[in-house]
PDB file of C-alpha atoms and ligand atoms in Angstrom:
ATOM      1  CA  MET A   1      26.227  23.457 -38.585  1.00 35.00           C
ATOM      2  CA  LEU A   2      24.890  23.505 -35.036  1.00 35.00           C
ATOM      3  CA  GLN A   3      24.811  20.772 -32.440  1.00 35.00           C
ATOM      4  CA  CYS A   4      21.601  20.002 -30.673  1.00 37.00           C
ATOM      5  CA  ASN A   5      21.288  17.158 -28.138  1.00 36.00           C
ATOM      6  CA  GLY A   6      24.313  15.532 -29.789  1.00 35.00           C
ATOM      7  CA  MET A   7      22.495  15.371 -33.148  1.00 40.00           C
ATOM      8  CA  LYS A   8      23.853  17.045 -36.262  1.00 42.00           C
ATOM      9  CA  THR A   9      21.687  19.848 -37.403  1.00 54.00           C
ATOM     10  CA  VAL A  10      21.432  22.173 -40.326  1.00 71.00           C
ATOM     11  CA  SER A  11      20.523  25.811 -40.381  1.00 85.00           C
ATOM     12  CA  PRO A  12      17.202  26.565 -42.031  1.00 94.00           C
ATOM     13  CA  LEU A  13      17.341  28.082 -45.475  1.00 97.00           C
ATOM     14  CA  ILE A  14      14.515  30.566 -46.320  1.00 98.00           C
ATOM     15  CA  VAL A  15      14.350  31.598 -49.948  1.00 98.00           C
ATOM     16  CA  GLY A  16      11.927  34.159 -51.373  1.00 98.00           C
ATOM     17  CA  ASN A  17      11.202  33.490 -55.080  1.00 98.00           C
ATOM     18  CA  TRP A  18       9.773  36.727 -56.453  1.00 98.00           C
ATOM     19  CA  LYS A  19       9.046  35.183 -59.871  1.00 98.00           C
ATOM     20  CA  LEU A  20       7.894  37.881 -62.380  1.00 98.00           C
ATOM     21  CA  ASN A  21       7.319  40.437 -59.613  1.00 98.00           C
ATOM     22  CA  PRO A  22       7.228  43.270 -58.863  1.00 98.00           C
ATOM     23  CA  GLU A  23       6.717  45.350 -62.007  1.00 98.00           C
ATOM     24  CA  THR A  24       9.401  47.994 -61.582  1.00 98.00           C
ATOM     25  CA  LEU A  25      12.792  48.519 -60.034  1.00 98.00           C
ATOM     26  CA  HIS A  26      11.197  51.187 -57.822  1.00 98.00           C
ATOM     27  CA  ASP A  27       8.750  48.610 -56.406  1.00 98.00           C
ATOM     28  CA  ALA A  28      11.508  46.041 -56.048  1.00 98.00           C
ATOM     29  CA  ARG A  29      13.584  48.441 -53.988  1.00 98.00           C
ATOM     30  CA  ASP A  30      10.628  49.230 -51.762  1.00 98.00           C
ATOM     31  CA  LEU A  31       9.905  45.549 -51.141  1.00 98.00           C
ATOM     32  CA  PHE A  32      13.519  44.694 -50.458  1.00 98.00           C
ATOM     33  CA  LEU A  33      13.907  47.697 -48.063  1.00 97.00           C
ATOM     34  CA  ALA A  34      10.757  46.647 -46.243  1.00 98.00           C
ATOM     35  CA  ILE A  35      12.210  43.157 -45.729  1.00 97.00           C
ATOM     36  CA  ARG A  36      15.616  44.534 -44.760  1.00 97.00           C
ATOM     37  CA  LYS A  37      14.126  46.893 -42.187  1.00 96.00           C
ATOM     38  CA  ARG A  38      12.156  44.114 -40.468  1.00 96.00           C
ATOM     39  CA  LEU A  39      14.826  41.452 -40.556  1.00 95.00           C
ATOM     40  CA  PRO A  40      15.475  40.371 -37.004  1.00 92.00           C
ATOM     41  CA  ARG A  41      18.862  41.244 -35.609  1.00 88.00           C
ATOM     42  CA  GLN A  42      19.309  37.713 -34.315  1.00 84.00           C
ATOM     43  CA  LEU A  43      18.598  35.344 -37.195  1.00 85.00           C
ATOM     44  CA  GLY A  44      19.387  32.251 -35.115  1.00 80.00           C
ATOM     45  CA  ASP A  45      21.422  30.668 -37.904  1.00 87.00           C
ATOM     46  CA  VAL A  46      18.711  31.101 -40.564  1.00 94.00           C
ATOM     47  CA  ALA A  47      20.069  31.836 -44.049  1.00 96.00           C
ATOM     48  CA  VAL A  48      17.848  34.313 -45.844  1.00 97.00           C
ATOM     49  CA  VAL A  49      17.877  34.535 -49.658  1.00 98.00           C
ATOM     50  CA  VAL A  50      15.848  36.573 -52.118  1.00 98.00           C
ATOM     51  CA  ALA A  51      15.512  35.717 -55.781  1.00 98.00           C
ATOM     52  CA  PRO A  52      14.387  38.799 -57.715  1.00 98.00           C
ATOM     53  CA  PRO A  53      14.048  39.065 -61.458  1.00 98.00           C
ATOM     54  CA  PHE A  54      17.494  39.596 -63.212  1.00 98.00           C
ATOM     55  CA  PRO A  55      17.255  43.360 -63.910  1.00 98.00           C
ATOM     56  CA  PHE A  56      16.829  44.147 -60.211  1.00 98.00           C
ATOM     57  CA  ILE A  57      19.715  42.021 -58.799  1.00 98.00           C
ATOM     58  CA  SER A  58      22.549  44.631 -59.009  1.00 97.00           C
ATOM     59  CA  GLU A  59      20.577  47.368 -57.328  1.00 97.00           C
ATOM     60  CA  LEU A  60      19.335  45.075 -54.549  1.00 97.00           C
ATOM     61  CA  ARG A  61      22.880  43.884 -54.011  1.00 96.00           C
ATOM     62  CA  ARG A  62      23.852  47.475 -53.367  1.00 96.00           C
ATOM     63  CA  LEU A  63      21.085  47.730 -50.786  1.00 96.00           C
ATOM     64  CA  ALA A  64      22.301  44.613 -48.951  1.00 89.00           C
ATOM     65  CA  PRO A  65      25.962  45.168 -48.503  1.00 78.00           C
ATOM     66  CA  SER A  66      26.169  43.137 -45.218  1.00 84.00           C
ATOM     67  CA  GLY A  67      25.138  39.987 -47.045  1.00 84.00           C
ATOM     68  CA  ARG A  68      22.521  39.130 -44.415  1.00 93.00           C
ATOM     69  CA  ILE A  69      20.148  38.824 -47.318  1.00 96.00           C
ATOM     70  CA  ALA A  70      21.804  36.752 -49.982  1.00 97.00           C
ATOM     71  CA  LEU A  71      20.726  37.070 -53.629  1.00 98.00           C
ATOM     72  CA  ALA A  72      19.660  34.241 -55.908  1.00 98.00           C
ATOM     73  CA  ALA A  73      18.879  33.888 -59.559  1.00 98.00           C
ATOM     74  CA  GLN A  74      15.643  32.221 -60.586  1.00 98.00           C
ATOM     75  CA  THR A  75      17.486  30.238 -63.257  1.00 98.00           C
ATOM     76  CA  ALA A  76      20.924  30.182 -64.955  1.00 98.00           C
ATOM     77  CA  PHE A  77      22.298  28.910 -68.185  1.00 98.00           C
ATOM     78  CA  ALA A  78      25.054  26.276 -68.175  1.00 98.00           C
ATOM     79  CA  GLU A  79      27.275  27.885 -70.888  1.00 98.00           C
ATOM     80  CA  MET A  80      29.678  30.595 -69.797  1.00 97.00           C
ATOM     81  CA  LYS A  81      29.384  32.843 -72.881  1.00 96.00           C
ATOM     82  CA  GLY A  82      28.695  32.872 -76.627  1.00 97.00           C
ATOM     83  CA  ALA A  83      25.747  32.879 -78.997  1.00 98.00           C
ATOM     84  CA  HIS A  84      22.829  32.149 -76.558  1.00 98.00           C
ATOM     85  CA  THR A  85      20.387  34.957 -77.024  1.00 98.00           C
ATOM     86  CA  GLY A  86      18.414  35.712 -73.878  1.00 97.00           C
ATOM     87  CA  GLU A  87      20.329  33.508 -71.549  1.00 98.00           C
ATOM     88  CA  VAL A  88      22.203  34.590 -68.370  1.00 98.00           C
ATOM     89  CA  SER A  89      25.420  32.933 -67.309  1.00 98.00           C
ATOM     90  CA  LEU A  90      26.829  31.984 -63.994  1.00 98.00           C
ATOM     91  CA  PRO A  91      29.821  34.301 -64.196  1.00 98.00           C
ATOM     92  CA  MET A  92      27.450  37.205 -65.038  1.00 98.00           C
ATOM     93  CA  LEU A  93      25.379  36.400 -61.986  1.00 98.00           C
ATOM     94  CA  GLU A  94      28.376  36.094 -59.781  1.00 98.00           C
ATOM     95  CA  SER A  95      29.680  39.421 -61.010  1.00 98.00           C
ATOM     96  CA  VAL A  96      26.514  41.109 -59.602  1.00 97.00           C
ATOM     97  CA  GLY A  97      26.633  39.395 -56.273  1.00 96.00           C
ATOM     98  CA  VAL A  98      24.545  36.237 -56.757  1.00 98.00           C
ATOM     99  CA  THR A  99      25.534  33.417 -54.511  1.00 97.00           C
ATOM    100  CA  THR A 100      22.521  31.011 -55.046  1.00 98.00           C
ATOM    101  CA  VAL A 101      20.684  29.701 -58.097  1.00 98.00           C
ATOM    102  CA  ILE A 102      17.235  28.130 -58.411  1.00 98.00           C
ATOM    103  CA  LEU A 103      17.101  25.496 -61.071  1.00 98.00           C
ATOM    104  CA  GLY A 104      14.264  23.481 -62.571  1.00 98.00           C
ATOM    105  CA  HIS A 105      11.382  25.411 -61.078  1.00 98.00           C
ATOM    106  CA  SER A 106       8.147  23.841 -62.253  1.00 97.00           C
ATOM    107  CA  GLU A 107       7.052  27.047 -63.913  1.00 97.00           C
ATOM    108  CA  ARG A 108      10.188  26.760 -66.099  1.00 97.00           C
ATOM    109  CA  ARG A 109       9.695  23.065 -66.659  1.00 97.00           C
ATOM    110  CA  ALA A 110       6.165  23.925 -67.845  1.00 96.00           C
ATOM    111  CA  GLN A 111       7.706  26.269 -70.375  1.00 96.00           C
ATOM    112  CA  GLY A 112       9.720  23.382 -71.808  1.00 97.00           C
ATOM    113  CA  GLU A 113      12.876  23.311 -69.658  1.00 97.00           C
ATOM    114  CA  GLN A 114      14.237  19.817 -69.856  1.00 97.00           C
ATOM    115  CA  ASP A 115      16.049  17.599 -67.296  1.00 97.00           C
ATOM    116  CA  ALA A 116      19.276  17.708 -69.370  1.00 98.00           C
ATOM    117  CA  ALA A 117      19.471  21.530 -69.232  1.00 98.00           C
ATOM    118  CA  ILE A 118      18.705  21.535 -65.500  1.00 98.00           C
ATOM    119  CA  ASN A 119      21.451  18.972 -64.938  1.00 98.00           C
ATOM    120  CA  ALA A 120      23.922  20.986 -67.053  1.00 98.00           C
ATOM    121  CA  SER A 121      23.264  24.141 -65.102  1.00 98.00           C
ATOM    122  CA  ALA A 122      23.427  22.262 -61.778  1.00 98.00           C
ATOM    123  CA  ARG A 123      26.793  20.748 -62.686  1.00 98.00           C
ATOM    124  CA  ALA A 124      28.171  24.155 -63.728  1.00 98.00           C
ATOM    125  CA  ALA A 125      26.801  25.950 -60.665  1.00 98.00           C
ATOM    126  CA  LEU A 126      28.102  23.388 -58.147  1.00 98.00           C
ATOM    127  CA  LYS A 127      31.485  23.400 -59.829  1.00 98.00           C
ATOM    128  CA  ARG A 128      31.582  27.157 -59.144  1.00 98.00           C
ATOM    129  CA  LYS A 129      30.516  26.567 -55.497  1.00 98.00           C
ATOM    130  CA  LEU A 130      27.241  28.354 -55.851  1.00 98.00           C
ATOM    131  CA  THR A 131      24.427  27.285 -53.567  1.00 98.00           C
ATOM    132  CA  THR A 132      22.326  25.281 -56.027  1.00 98.00           C
ATOM    133  CA  ILE A 133      18.666  24.687 -55.419  1.00 98.00           C
ATOM    134  CA  VAL A 134      17.170  22.050 -57.651  1.00 98.00           C
ATOM    135  CA  CYS A 135      13.331  21.917 -57.681  1.00 98.00           C
ATOM    136  CA  VAL A 136      11.473  18.688 -57.988  1.00 98.00           C
ATOM    137  CA  GLY A 137       7.803  17.849 -57.552  1.00 97.00           C
ATOM    138  CA  GLU A 138       4.871  16.062 -59.006  1.00 95.00           C
ATOM    139  CA  LEU A 139       2.079  17.662 -60.980  1.00 95.00           C
ATOM    140  CA  GLU A 140      -0.561  15.807 -58.938  1.00 92.00           C
ATOM    141  CA  ARG A 141      -1.017  13.393 -56.063  1.00 89.00           C
ATOM    142  CA  ASP A 142      -2.311  10.270 -57.801  1.00 84.00           C
ATOM    143  CA  THR A 143      -3.816   7.491 -55.752  1.00 85.00           C
ATOM    144  CA  GLU A 144      -1.139   4.902 -56.715  1.00 85.00           C
ATOM    145  CA  ALA A 145       1.646   7.059 -55.233  1.00 83.00           C
ATOM    146  CA  GLY A 146       3.201   7.564 -58.686  1.00 91.00           C
ATOM    147  CA  TYR A 147       4.415  10.902 -57.394  1.00 95.00           C
ATOM    148  CA  PHE A 148       7.404   9.129 -55.778  1.00 96.00           C
ATOM    149  CA  GLY A 149       8.458   7.872 -59.203  1.00 96.00           C
ATOM    150  CA  VAL A 150       8.118  11.372 -60.683  1.00 96.00           C
ATOM    151  CA  VAL A 151      10.285  12.916 -58.040  1.00 97.00           C
ATOM    152  CA  GLU A 152      12.817  10.107 -58.247  1.00 97.00           C
ATOM    153  CA  GLY A 153      13.103  10.526 -61.994  1.00 97.00           C
ATOM    154  CA  GLN A 154      13.632  14.298 -61.739  1.00 98.00           C
ATOM    155  CA  LEU A 155      16.231  13.818 -59.027  1.00 98.00           C
ATOM    156  CA  ILE A 156      18.246  11.171 -60.874  1.00 97.00           C
ATOM    157  CA  ALA A 157      18.255  13.287 -64.009  1.00 98.00           C
ATOM    158  CA  ALA A 158      19.257  16.439 -62.126  1.00 98.00           C
ATOM    159  CA  LEU A 159      22.069  14.721 -60.215  1.00 96.00           C
ATOM    160  CA  ARG A 160      23.706  12.993 -63.179  1.00 97.00           C
ATOM    161  CA  ASP A 161      27.521  13.289 -63.009  1.00 97.00           C
ATOM    162  CA  ILE A 162      27.466  15.455 -59.922  1.00 98.00           C
ATOM    163  CA  PRO A 163      30.385  14.327 -57.730  1.00 97.00           C
ATOM    164  CA  LYS A 164      29.996  13.586 -54.056  1.00 95.00           C
ATOM    165  CA  THR A 165      32.533  16.298 -53.218  1.00 96.00           C
ATOM    166  CA  GLN A 166      30.113  18.985 -54.490  1.00 97.00           C
ATOM    167  CA  LEU A 167      27.049  17.970 -52.543  1.00 97.00           C
ATOM    168  CA  LYS A 168      27.610  20.436 -49.740  1.00 95.00           C
ATOM    169  CA  ASP A 169      26.296  23.257 -51.931  1.00 97.00           C
ATOM    170  CA  LEU A 170      23.264  21.335 -53.180  1.00 98.00           C
ATOM    171  CA  VAL A 171      19.739  21.959 -51.925  1.00 98.00           C
ATOM    172  CA  ILE A 172      16.724  19.996 -53.107  1.00 98.00           C
ATOM    173  CA  ALA A 173      13.368  21.922 -53.096  1.00 98.00           C
ATOM    174  CA  TYR A 174      10.376  19.586 -52.961  1.00 97.00           C
ATOM    175  CA  GLU A 175       7.658  21.623 -54.595  1.00 97.00           C
ATOM    176  CA  PRO A 176       4.497  19.713 -55.417  1.00 95.00           C
ATOM    177  CA  VAL A 177       3.178  21.647 -58.420  1.00 93.00           C
ATOM    178  CA  TRP A 178      -0.419  21.348 -57.204  1.00 94.00           C
ATOM    179  CA  ALA A 179       0.504  23.303 -54.061  1.00 93.00           C
ATOM    180  CA  ILE A 180       2.270  26.202 -55.824  1.00 93.00           C
ATOM    181  CA  GLY A 181       0.348  29.429 -55.656  1.00 91.00           C
ATOM    182  CA  THR A 182      -2.889  27.511 -54.951  1.00 92.00           C
ATOM    183  CA  GLY A 183      -3.234  27.824 -51.187  1.00 88.00           C
ATOM    184  CA  ALA A 184      -3.160  24.027 -50.993  1.00 90.00           C
ATOM    185  CA  THR A 185      -0.126  22.912 -49.001  1.00 89.00           C
ATOM    186  CA  ALA A 186       1.293  19.430 -48.601  1.00 91.00           C
ATOM    187  CA  THR A 187       0.590  18.260 -45.080  1.00 95.00           C
ATOM    188  CA  PRO A 188       3.601  18.221 -42.799  1.00 96.00           C
ATOM    189  CA  GLU A 189       3.397  14.440 -42.866  1.00 96.00           C
ATOM    190  CA  ASP A 190       3.428  14.381 -46.704  1.00 95.00           C
ATOM    191  CA  ALA A 191       6.345  16.796 -46.760  1.00 96.00           C
ATOM    192  CA  HIS A 192       8.274  14.607 -44.267  1.00 97.00           C
ATOM    193  CA  GLU A 193       7.486  11.457 -46.124  1.00 96.00           C
ATOM    194  CA  MET A 194       8.846  12.955 -49.345  1.00 97.00           C
ATOM    195  CA  LYS A 195      11.912  14.337 -47.547  1.00 97.00           C
ATOM    196  CA  LEU A 196      12.641  10.801 -46.400  1.00 97.00           C
ATOM    197  CA  PHE A 197      12.142   9.527 -49.873  1.00 97.00           C
ATOM    198  CA  ILE A 198      14.474  12.095 -51.371  1.00 98.00           C
ATOM    199  CA  GLN A 199      17.054  11.154 -48.773  1.00 97.00           C
ATOM    200  CA  LYS A 200      16.699   7.559 -49.732  1.00 97.00           C
ATOM    201  CA  VAL A 201      17.445   8.411 -53.369  1.00 97.00           C
ATOM    202  CA  ILE A 202      20.443  10.442 -52.291  1.00 97.00           C
ATOM    203  CA  VAL A 203      21.758   7.608 -50.087  1.00 97.00           C
ATOM    204  CA  ALA A 204      21.348   5.125 -52.943  1.00 96.00           C
ATOM    205  CA  HIS A 205      23.514   7.303 -55.103  1.00 95.00           C
ATOM    206  CA  TYR A 206      26.039   8.734 -52.826  1.00 96.00           C
ATOM    207  CA  GLY A 207      25.969   6.710 -49.575  1.00 96.00           C
ATOM    208  CA  ARG A 208      24.772   7.740 -46.128  1.00 95.00           C
ATOM    209  CA  PRO A 209      27.264  10.480 -45.325  1.00 93.00           C
ATOM    210  CA  ALA A 210      25.746  12.559 -48.153  1.00 94.00           C
ATOM    211  CA  LEU A 211      22.643  13.110 -46.052  1.00 92.00           C
ATOM    212  CA  LYS A 212      24.433  15.532 -43.791  1.00 90.00           C
ATOM    213  CA  LYS A 213      25.398  17.674 -46.772  1.00 93.00           C
ATOM    214  CA  VAL A 214      22.216  18.081 -48.794  1.00 96.00           C
ATOM    215  CA  ARG A 215      19.404  20.250 -47.435  1.00 96.00           C
ATOM    216  CA  ILE A 216      15.846  19.430 -48.410  1.00 97.00           C
ATOM    217  CA  ILE A 217      13.454  22.355 -48.352  1.00 98.00           C
ATOM    218  CA  TYR A 218       9.798  22.624 -49.134  1.00 97.00           C
ATOM    219  CA  GLY A 219       7.819  24.994 -51.374  1.00 97.00           C
ATOM    220  CA  GLY A 220       4.140  25.395 -52.227  1.00 96.00           C
ATOM    221  CA  SER A 221       1.868  27.880 -50.482  1.00 95.00           C
ATOM    222  CA  VAL A 222       4.106  28.292 -47.425  1.00 97.00           C
ATOM    223  CA  LYS A 223       2.572  31.033 -45.203  1.00 97.00           C
ATOM    224  CA  PRO A 224       3.179  32.294 -41.667  1.00 97.00           C
ATOM    225  CA  ASP A 225       0.413  30.005 -40.321  1.00 97.00           C
ATOM    226  CA  ASN A 226       1.738  26.711 -41.740  1.00 96.00           C
ATOM    227  CA  ALA A 227       5.494  27.323 -41.529  1.00 97.00           C
ATOM    228  CA  ALA A 228       5.920  26.015 -37.994  1.00 96.00           C
ATOM    229  CA  ALA A 229       4.198  22.718 -38.625  1.00 96.00           C
ATOM    230  CA  LEU A 230       6.150  22.150 -41.843  1.00 96.00           C
ATOM    231  CA  LEU A 231       9.414  22.758 -40.009  1.00 95.00           C
ATOM    232  CA  ASP A 232       8.374  20.740 -37.027  1.00 93.00           C
ATOM    233  CA  ALA A 233       6.374  17.679 -38.093  1.00 94.00           C
ATOM    234  CA  GLY A 234       7.473  18.114 -41.757  1.00 95.00           C
ATOM    235  CA  ALA A 235      11.131  18.305 -40.623  1.00 94.00           C
ATOM    236  CA  VAL A 236      12.059  20.196 -43.759  1.00 96.00           C
ATOM    237  CA  ASP A 237      15.327  22.234 -43.706  1.00 95.00           C
ATOM    238  CA  GLY A 238      13.683  25.434 -44.978  1.00 97.00           C
ATOM    239  CA  PHE A 239      11.366  26.932 -47.584  1.00 98.00           C
ATOM    240  CA  LEU A 240      11.143  28.169 -51.105  1.00 98.00           C
ATOM    241  CA  ILE A 241       8.445  30.824 -50.883  1.00 98.00           C
ATOM    242  CA  GLY A 242       6.549  32.541 -53.680  1.00 98.00           C
ATOM    243  CA  GLY A 243       3.493  34.545 -52.854  1.00 97.00           C
ATOM    244  CA  ALA A 244       4.307  35.149 -49.198  1.00 98.00           C
ATOM    245  CA  SER A 245       7.799  36.454 -50.049  1.00 98.00           C
ATOM    246  CA  LEU A 246       6.170  39.397 -51.832  1.00 98.00           C
ATOM    247  CA  VAL A 247       4.578  40.628 -48.557  1.00 98.00           C
ATOM    248  CA  ALA A 248       7.407  41.749 -46.299  1.00 98.00           C
ATOM    249  CA  THR A 249       5.563  41.100 -43.070  1.00 98.00           C
ATOM    250  CA  GLU A 250       4.653  37.512 -44.103  1.00 98.00           C
ATOM    251  CA  PHE A 251       8.136  36.746 -45.297  1.00 98.00           C
ATOM    252  CA  ILE A 252       9.612  38.119 -42.012  1.00 98.00           C
ATOM    253  CA  ASP A 253       7.113  36.095 -39.942  1.00 97.00           C
ATOM    254  CA  ILE A 254       8.259  32.919 -41.650  1.00 97.00           C
ATOM    255  CA  ILE A 255      11.891  33.861 -41.086  1.00 97.00           C
ATOM    256  CA  LYS A 256      11.140  34.478 -37.389  1.00 95.00           C
ATOM    257  CA  THR A 257       9.387  31.059 -37.115  1.00 94.00           C
ATOM    258  CA  ALA A 258      12.385  29.423 -38.822  1.00 94.00           C
ATOM    259  CA  SER A 259      14.834  31.086 -36.463  1.00 91.00           C
ATOM    260  CA  THR A 260      13.226  29.200 -33.554  1.00 87.00           C
ATOM    261  CA  TYR A 261      13.900  25.834 -35.170  1.00 75.00           C
ATOM    262  CA  VAL A 262      17.149  23.929 -35.262  1.00 60.00           C
ATOM    263  CA  LYS A 263      16.691  21.066 -37.645  1.00 49.00           C
ATOM    264  CA  ARG A 264      18.058  17.595 -37.564  1.00 43.00           C
ATOM    265  CA  SER A 265      19.731  16.791 -40.886  1.00 40.00           C
ATOM    266  CA  VAL A 266      19.321  13.034 -40.627  1.00 39.00           C
TER     267      VAL A 266
HETATM  268  P1  PGA B 301       4.012  29.849 -53.662  1.00 50.63           P
HETATM  269  O1  PGA B 301       5.241  29.543 -54.700  1.00 50.63           O
HETATM  270  O2  PGA B 301       4.654  30.033 -52.263  1.00 50.63           O
HETATM  271  O3  PGA B 301       3.368  31.055 -54.153  1.00 50.63           O
HETATM  272  O4  PGA B 301       3.156  28.669 -53.698  1.00 50.63           O
HETATM  273  C1  PGA B 301       6.337  28.724 -54.368  1.00 50.63           C
HETATM  274  C2  PGA B 301       7.216  28.554 -55.489  1.00 50.63           C
HETATM  275  O5  PGA B 301       6.787  28.511 -56.698  1.00 50.63           O
HETATM  276  O6  PGA B 301       8.487  28.535 -55.341  1.00 50.63           O
END
């Protein structure tokens, strides 16, 4: 936490979600090294995280011994072990250096991932003190503002039985699905409005002090040329970045932009 003009502030969190990219370990190494090489020496309190596909995590951890680039998993299963073919557990992820998990991404929800499973993984991850990014977002912007109800429903389901004491490791990523990978971005005003709405839901559940603990980031076609406005007028606490995180120079430009911002948390 930083202090700025007497206001409490949070450090921006910049997360690159590589999704099902790149194709090989060789290419993953190249991309990671290109990012590492360009990472500014002074990050200005920005936390940088990369979420590669599972098979690449160990090797990339080896390439980032200083921890200046933290590693995330793109999903995680709630059970610790047992007969769950194809799943990956939190202890497994921790054992290869993962400190952050992304849960409930819309591309996984579209494959059938349910609120209950997202909530179970979130509870397990927060209990283990992992930084836990829960994604929420509407499929479309309807004219009756039903998108607030969609986001509220996803939030309430994801936060079920999560105690107040574990909120400091929780991050909410507002990712309107219509903006993901499309080049269409929420306006900074829309992002800000949704941030305030998410904060309202959090306050209703946990009380006002919770606001200082939970970061609210934005995802959906974040690029170097819209990052500043989203941080400034949008007042979001960071980004979840897909496409632009696969281009080292773009990812670094966004990190540099974020390093010039010190965000107010409330
Ligand atoms: P995008 O993806 O930046 O390519 O829109 C964001 C995400 O899906 O997290």
